[in-house]
């Protein structure tokens, strides 16, 4: 029987193959009481399982020399989670205090940590709950004697490159192991667009659809599947007509990818000679290789949150400095925009706070990003000093997230001056002319953009949060996700107002949100005056192709007329004409 499932499109392309179901250990474990004389033995059993999983991670790490540095960072993250006292030590206390089995103690502690992660506002951080579950699942498998080794035993006549992995969830370690088998695609029941599974799929450039809810239960081994990673569609047992249609589309996509690679060294310039700056968003120092491979002219957004996660303490100034310097030197003189951390008061900075207290407020509107930085001046100074020190090694720009008030701007610039002064006092060199910019991601900031233009060197529009705040929609909430609309007239008005105001003041402005990497919106943004885009490295060549086929002089008046419409449906209709006729 043929049927279709819809999920989240997280990695584009089309794959056609046979289903390979990946089993996963259940985390619903029994609660057993342990005799007092066996408690020490139970603790030792738990420690032995931890050790075996650590050895497995070390083995995987050793096999990373032929793959992306990004994978190594994910294994490091899982290793850190495994070594965190909250998982490595607290379960042992539970075993001793409650005389319970190791599996039950571990899962009880996992649920506490998962609840903390899921309360976070930031989607990237919230989805780290999947990593906690994946790490715990591996330990559980060891405890019950079913270690989590990836197996891709194929039937006769089935080639590995024709396999489509169907799983409830996949860990980065699983995906790394699968990389050696060159599978066609994967689909999962859970996961979001910023989960590690999605990030890894994009870095591998294979189709993936996540958030299918019950695909693992509905699909059987060896059934024929079509994965449309662009539309977020999974077709099970397609009829011959649909199968032939997708085979044709798959061939066309593969030919297009080959053509796109030829653009890597081409200049990003429009038909009427306007140079467009295409930069990359990264989260890890290891992402530099992908940025360069994609033809990035710089790093438009280096999210520094990653180095703050899963630690019992804050990273030192030297640790941060090394991370920033690695990126700057890796980019070989190209500009690097480093955003100060975008964390909140509920993100491991004050672990002594009671979880219940965190739930009393909305973290999306609370003490986060620059608000937290200004509330924690010592921590902020540590990061500013590290960034300034790294500026000696290349062109760094400093980006401040979630500014909305004039006094926040003034306090931030004063903090930067204090960091500079302290480095001068210690005779530590840095770039005295480092530029400081503001992220425009709150409607108030976009409407009162003059406050920023008079004080900052550049602007970067964070469209993900700007849309979320403008439309009062949590984009990670499946109940309201369909309402998340980048073409809402209010959103377009804020973008147009920000770019036009910056142009009048000769202040550079970029977009670093998901809009920048969507080729269907490239001409719209060009017509609005955008000249610098920053996106995931895998999206750069597609956007560059669209730019090279566009004429800014012709686009500008058309886009001005398009922006007068108040109905999103009408705007979409005009956008389709814009993409097909110009």
C-alpha atoms as one frame of an Amber mdcrd trajectory, in Angstrom:
protein
   0.000   0.000   0.000   1.290   3.430  -0.954   1.095   6.326   1.493   2.809
   9.652   2.180   4.208  11.138   5.391   5.086  14.786   5.939   7.854  16.057
   8.185  10.531  18.717   8.422  12.644  19.347   5.325  16.127  19.707   6.838
  18.448  18.636   4.010  17.493  19.033   0.361  17.593  16.573  -2.485  15.822
  13.379  -3.494  16.685   9.803  -2.614  15.038   6.622  -3.862  15.822   3.352
  -2.151  14.803   0.599   0.194  13.983   1.033   3.844  16.488  -0.113   6.442
  14.961   0.039   9.916  17.339   0.922  12.697  16.363  -0.509  16.047  16.691
   1.579  19.177  16.799   0.635  22.805  13.814   1.573  24.876  14.466   3.895
  27.779  11.485   2.525  29.671  13.427   0.380  32.128  12.244  -1.606  35.093
  12.690  -0.345  38.641  14.438  -3.069  40.633  15.489  -3.070  44.280  19.066
  -4.173  44.991  20.180  -6.088  48.060  22.535  -4.001  50.273  25.363  -6.458
  49.665  25.009  -6.034  45.872  24.978  -2.222  45.773  28.729  -1.899  45.198
  28.528  -4.486  42.434  25.706  -2.522  40.779  27.765   0.673  40.926  30.690
  -1.185  39.370  28.402  -2.466  36.591  27.343   1.113  35.871  30.959   2.328
  35.817  31.939  -0.497  33.452  29.156   0.502  31.028  30.341   4.128  31.091
  33.888   2.993  30.372  32.820   0.873  27.386  30.873   3.781  25.872  33.859
   6.114  26.415  36.059   3.612  24.593  33.504   3.465  21.772  33.582   7.267
  21.450  37.393   7.212  21.461  37.377   4.626  18.657  34.959   6.733  16.621
  37.104   9.805  17.230  40.118   7.929  15.870  38.236   7.177  12.669  37.497
  10.865  12.030  40.737  11.690  10.241  39.040  11.180   6.870  35.837  13.063
   7.658  34.662  16.504   8.732  36.003  18.147  11.875  32.360  18.869  12.637
  31.789  15.177  13.353  34.641  15.204  15.837  33.027  18.090  17.653  29.773
  16.154  17.953  31.594  13.140  19.387  33.345  15.519  21.786  29.962  16.874
  22.822  28.625  13.385  23.544  31.819  12.573  25.435  31.360  15.689  27.555
  27.760  14.743  28.284  28.894  11.252  29.273  31.554  12.689  31.607  29.277
  15.267  33.174  28.874  14.492  36.890  25.112  14.869  36.447  25.168  11.652
  34.408  28.378   9.976  35.547  28.111  10.495  39.330  24.527  11.268  40.364
  23.168   7.875  39.193  25.718   6.185  41.456  24.381   8.197  44.384  20.861
   7.100  43.475  21.961   3.454  43.342  23.443   3.712  46.824  20.719   5.841
  48.385  17.697   4.101  46.861  19.274   0.652  46.327  18.004   0.611  42.739
  19.312  -0.860  39.510  21.705   1.176  37.366  19.347   1.434  34.365  16.560
   2.977  36.432  18.910   5.393  38.233  20.377   6.595  34.928  17.007   7.137
  33.266  15.669   9.041  36.304  18.597  11.445  36.126  18.284  11.700  32.351
  14.670  12.851  32.644  15.745  15.707  34.926  18.413  16.870  32.464  16.092
  16.512  29.468  13.462  18.632  31.218  16.060  21.344  31.794  17.129  21.369
  28.136  13.552  21.328  26.859  12.755  24.418  28.935  15.338  26.440  27.014
  14.054  29.056  24.587  16.802  28.717  22.007  15.864  25.917  19.524  19.475
  24.803  19.082  19.977  24.423  22.814  16.566  22.892  23.419  17.293  20.159
  20.905  20.405  19.144  22.837  17.939  17.082  24.869  18.191  14.605  21.987
  21.936  14.321  22.602  21.375  13.557  26.274  18.889  10.832  25.342  21.250
   9.404  22.715  24.147   9.199  25.158  21.985   7.586  27.829  20.595   5.143
  25.284  24.095   3.954  24.455  24.856   3.366  28.129  21.544   1.531  28.589
  22.400  -0.722  25.654  25.693  -1.580  27.304  23.984  -2.283  30.616  21.467
  -4.661  29.053  24.076  -6.337  26.870  23.019  -4.816  23.532  25.821  -2.400
  22.648  24.894   0.246  20.119  26.928  -0.761  17.146  25.621   0.324  13.770
  24.867  -2.526  11.449  23.935  -2.281   7.795  23.542  -5.877   6.741  21.922
  -5.774   3.333  19.926  -8.414   1.558  20.962 -10.022  -1.682  20.973  -7.625
  -4.587  20.629  -4.542  -2.349  23.493  -2.077  -2.528  24.286   0.088   0.468
  23.982   3.308  -1.525  20.336   2.414  -2.130  19.507   2.139   1.584  17.347
   4.719   3.314  17.749   4.538   7.065  14.518   4.787   9.054  15.025   5.459
  12.761  13.301   6.901  15.761  16.397   9.056  16.219  20.043   9.062  15.153
  23.057  10.115  17.165  26.076  11.815  15.597  28.049   8.641  16.277  25.501
   6.647  14.263  25.727   9.072  11.359  29.525   8.961  11.392  29.418   5.179
  11.189  26.851   5.365   8.392  29.114   7.714   6.439  31.439   4.808   5.732
  28.529   2.943   4.125  27.426   5.817   1.834  23.722   5.426   2.466  21.220
   7.361   0.372  19.202   9.256   2.994  17.640   8.972   6.397  14.349   9.784
   8.039  13.559   9.979  11.747  10.545  10.290  13.984  12.042  13.095  16.055
  14.429  15.995  15.574  14.258  19.566  14.380  15.976  21.804  11.865  18.743
  22.700  14.334  19.302  19.201  15.733  22.661  17.515  15.253  20.973  15.015
  12.956  19.894  17.843  10.659  23.257  19.592  10.807  25.077  16.382   9.968
  22.700  15.622   7.092  23.390  19.016   5.559  27.136  18.616   5.996  26.948
  15.199   4.307  24.696  16.762   1.638  22.244  13.904   1.659  18.442  14.187
   1.795  16.812  13.957   5.206  13.337  14.416   6.621  12.892  14.612  10.394
   9.956  14.931  12.753   7.832  12.255  11.041   6.483  11.096  14.442   5.645
   7.450  13.621   7.548   6.501  10.463   9.547   3.867  12.358   6.329   2.059
  13.278   4.600   2.343   9.903   7.456   1.325   7.599   8.785  -2.208   7.079
  12.264  -3.307   6.053  12.981  -3.286   2.298   9.912  -1.251   1.358  10.587
   1.194  -1.471  10.868   4.794  -0.241  11.175   8.199  -1.837  12.702  10.892
   0.374  12.098  14.450  -0.816  14.361  16.425   1.493  13.401  19.713  -0.132
   9.670  19.421   0.490   9.820  17.333   3.674   7.933  14.427   2.091   8.376
  10.685   2.501   6.528   8.417   0.034   6.228   4.747   0.968   5.711   2.146
  -1.791   5.131   4.731  -4.560   3.211   3.706  -7.660   5.194   3.420 -10.943
   4.127   6.836 -12.236   5.267   8.664  -9.095   8.475   6.634  -9.005   9.367
   7.564 -12.565   8.595  11.229 -11.928  10.933  11.319  -8.926  13.678   9.456
 -10.775  13.617  12.198 -13.398  13.674  14.930 -10.741  16.550  13.186  -8.950
  18.620  13.097 -12.156  17.928  16.786 -12.748  19.013  17.677  -9.196  22.247
  15.692  -9.529  23.074  17.436 -12.805  22.357  20.786 -11.180  24.708  20.018
  -8.293  27.506  19.201 -10.706  26.943  22.509 -12.467  26.854  24.400  -9.170
  30.323  23.157  -8.205  31.681  25.048 -11.213  30.578  28.290  -9.557  32.792
  27.825  -6.495  35.516  30.142  -7.789  33.218  32.433  -9.768  32.643  35.981
  -8.564  29.324  36.621  -6.875  28.182  39.472  -9.093  24.835  40.342 -10.675
  24.195  40.823 -14.389  24.441  44.599 -13.944  27.783  44.358 -12.163  26.779
  44.602  -8.480  29.134  42.669  -6.197  27.347  40.567  -3.573  29.184  39.306
  -0.497  28.365  35.684   0.369  29.506  34.535   3.794  28.936  31.484   5.987
  27.300  30.826   9.345  29.310  28.486  11.578  28.992  27.055  15.063  32.331
  25.283  15.498  35.944  25.995  14.544  35.793  22.792  12.488  33.133  24.364
  10.256  35.765  26.548   8.593  36.637  23.799   6.089  33.026  23.549   4.923
  32.793  27.333   4.630  35.853  27.474   2.394  34.686  24.485   0.345  31.399
  26.264  -0.266  33.187  29.352  -1.551  32.430  31.616   1.423  34.058  35.030
   1.290  34.083  35.218   5.066  32.250  34.167   8.219  29.140  36.286   8.639
  28.088  34.668  11.910  30.178  32.615  14.320  27.803  31.428  17.041  29.958
  31.168  20.150  27.319  29.421  22.298  28.688  25.981  21.531  31.837  26.406
  23.608  29.687  27.403  26.595  27.634  24.211  26.644  27.852  21.066  28.733
  30.490  22.334  31.124  30.611  22.446  34.869  32.269  25.859  34.632  32.694
  28.658  32.145  35.445  28.315  29.515  38.497  30.326  30.382  39.706  33.322
  28.421  42.523  31.242  26.927  40.121  28.473  25.847  37.893  30.988  24.103
  40.864  32.777  22.570  42.153  29.531  21.030  38.745  28.784  19.491  38.420
  32.264  17.985  42.018  32.326  16.751  41.572  28.929  15.072  38.662  30.267
  13.048  40.380  33.531  12.129  43.594  31.877  11.017  41.663  29.165   9.170
  39.853  31.792   7.110  43.175  33.108   5.828  42.536  36.837   6.024  38.847
  36.716   5.181  36.579  38.617   7.604  35.114  36.781  10.600  32.094  38.128
  12.481  31.972  36.732  16.017  28.698  37.023  17.901  28.910  37.211  21.658
  27.093  34.329  23.256  23.341  34.149  22.923  22.483  32.222  26.077  19.957
  32.804  28.837  19.850  32.678  32.611  18.437  29.168  32.282  21.370  27.805
  30.301  23.821  26.280  32.752  25.196  29.612  33.942  23.472  29.316  37.328
  22.895  25.584  37.816  22.125  26.155  41.464  18.802  27.771  40.519  15.766
  25.606  41.027  14.150  24.392  37.833  10.765  25.542  39.084  12.011  29.111
  39.280  13.005  29.004  35.630   9.564  27.944  34.591   7.944  30.954  36.214
   8.982  33.258  33.366   9.125  33.076  29.585  12.825  32.618  28.717  12.207
  33.952  25.200  11.450  37.334  26.766  13.775  37.078  29.724  17.408  37.507
  30.685  19.233  36.270  27.605  21.892  37.294  25.074  23.235  40.831  25.675
  20.918  41.287  28.640  22.654  38.439  30.406  26.093  39.631  29.295  25.516
  43.025  30.874  24.162  41.377  34.016  27.316  39.202  34.223  30.118  41.746
  33.582  33.001  39.474  34.601  31.869  36.763  32.210  31.309  39.340  29.457
  34.771  40.807  29.953  36.303  37.356  29.643  34.696  36.825  26.262  35.422
  40.329  24.997  39.098  40.040  25.950  39.359  36.676  24.196  37.781  38.041
  21.014  39.968  41.149  21.056  43.112  39.073  21.546  42.177  36.931  18.539
  41.715  40.075  16.430  45.489  40.318  16.196  45.442  37.325  13.834  42.899
  38.490  11.269  39.947  40.709  10.463  37.387  40.217  13.241  34.108  42.040
  13.664  32.193  41.892  16.948  28.438  41.255  16.786  26.078  41.860  19.725
  22.783  39.883  19.854  19.313  40.996  20.949  19.951  44.704  21.477  16.803
  46.774  21.828  17.622  49.796  24.015  19.942  52.769  23.633  21.351  52.232
  27.118  22.200  48.610  26.202  24.220  49.858  23.254  26.046  52.405  25.411
  26.764  49.855  28.137  28.025  47.348  25.577  30.395  49.845  23.947  31.640
  50.850  27.402  32.322  47.193  28.191  34.294  46.851  24.954  36.361  49.900
  25.917  37.055  48.410  29.366  38.267  45.199  27.750  40.517  47.189  25.411
  41.891  49.225  28.286  42.734  46.131  30.316  44.592  44.595  27.360  46.508
  47.824  26.777  47.528  47.792  30.438  48.921  44.293  29.992  50.567  45.232
  26.668  48.576  42.566  24.825  48.114  43.473  21.143  44.695  43.605  19.479
  42.917  45.415  16.657  42.241  48.907  18.007  39.813  49.600  15.157  37.691
  46.483  15.564  34.147  47.088  14.330  31.175  46.499  16.618  27.785  45.683
  15.126  24.257  44.973  16.296  21.910  42.123  15.504  18.462  43.338  14.546
  16.187  40.541  15.752  13.592  42.354  17.866  10.845  44.411  16.190  11.637
  47.355  18.486  15.207  47.376  17.183  14.056  47.355  13.566  11.520  50.151
  14.126  14.018  52.307  16.053  16.988  51.330  13.911  18.301  54.912  13.987
  19.511  54.275  17.549  21.825  51.594  16.197  22.899  53.346  13.024  24.250
  56.289  15.042  26.273  54.078  17.385  27.304  50.896  15.539  29.585  50.115
  12.600  27.299  47.549  10.932  24.016  45.664  11.314  23.148  41.995  10.904
  19.480  41.008  10.693  18.660  37.775  12.505  15.504  36.871  10.623  14.783
  33.666  12.562  14.073  35.522  15.808  12.774  38.651  14.098   9.981  36.657
  12.454   9.297  34.741  15.644   8.956  37.884  17.751   7.059  39.851  15.105
   4.414  37.171  14.616   4.377  35.924  18.248   5.034  32.383  17.028   7.332
  29.781  18.547   8.782  28.293  15.362   9.675  25.068  17.198   6.063  24.525
  18.284   4.424  22.175  15.777   0.969  23.520  16.639   1.764  27.012  15.331
   4.731  26.336  13.022   2.577  26.736   9.862   1.967  30.359  10.909   5.700
  31.090  10.802   5.726  33.136   7.594   8.782  35.054   6.345   6.595  36.698
   3.684   4.170  38.239   6.159   3.815  41.927   5.204   4.896  43.035   8.687
   8.129  41.058   8.409   8.908  42.451   4.965   8.182  45.985   6.166  10.679
  45.605   9.012  13.330  44.208   6.677  12.799  46.932   4.086  12.808  49.683
   6.714  16.033  48.404   8.278  17.874  48.078   4.955  16.681  51.406   3.578
  17.627  53.232   6.787  21.081  51.644   6.824  21.655  52.552   3.171  20.891
  56.213   3.862  23.499  56.240   6.625  26.031  54.230   4.556  26.056  51.524
   7.229  26.603  47.928   5.971  23.771  45.519   6.685  23.586  41.752   6.238
  21.071  38.980   6.851  22.301  35.912   8.710  18.993  34.063   9.250  17.455
  31.266   7.218  16.078  33.760   4.666  19.591  34.448   3.426  20.095  30.841
   2.324  16.778  30.410   0.516  17.320  30.871  -3.261  13.614  31.551  -3.798
  14.025  34.737  -1.729  17.356  35.877  -3.168  15.892  38.211  -5.798  13.451
  39.672  -3.302  16.313  40.516  -0.940  18.473  41.887  -3.760  15.604  44.138
  -4.832  15.273  45.367  -1.235  18.920  46.414  -1.321  20.667  43.565   0.480
  24.303  43.206  -0.587  25.660  40.809   2.057  24.217  37.360   2.787  25.363
  34.863   5.424  24.100  31.276   5.421  24.915  27.606   5.938  27.938  26.752
   3.733  25.958  24.156   1.757  23.552  26.882   0.569  26.104  29.320  -0.826
  26.419  28.010  -4.384  22.648  27.849  -4.937  22.284  31.455  -3.815  25.301
  32.511  -5.892  23.734  31.022  -9.004  20.559  33.022  -8.414  22.574  36.195
  -7.901  24.493  35.713 -11.150  21.163  35.416 -12.999  19.715  38.613 -11.494
  19.769  42.305 -12.341  19.552  44.585  -9.298  18.547  47.655 -11.293  15.553
  45.815 -12.755  14.632  44.129  -9.472  14.430  47.270  -7.333  11.245  48.846
  -8.816   9.529  45.454  -9.084  10.206  44.693  -5.410   8.987  48.134  -4.369
   5.658  47.353  -6.007   5.591  43.882  -4.480   6.039  45.333  -0.975   2.861
  47.385  -1.348   0.740  44.237  -1.168  -0.761  43.348   2.206  -1.814  39.753
   1.523   0.902  37.043   1.849  -0.811  35.033  -0.927  -0.513  37.989  -3.299
   3.092  38.518  -2.262   3.865  34.863  -3.027   2.202  35.163  -6.405   4.322
  38.185  -7.254   7.437  36.485  -5.906   6.891  33.534  -8.242   6.690  35.929
 -11.178   9.819  37.686  -9.928  11.754  34.410  -9.906  10.524  33.241 -13.292
  10.431  36.383 -15.420  13.405  38.536 -14.493
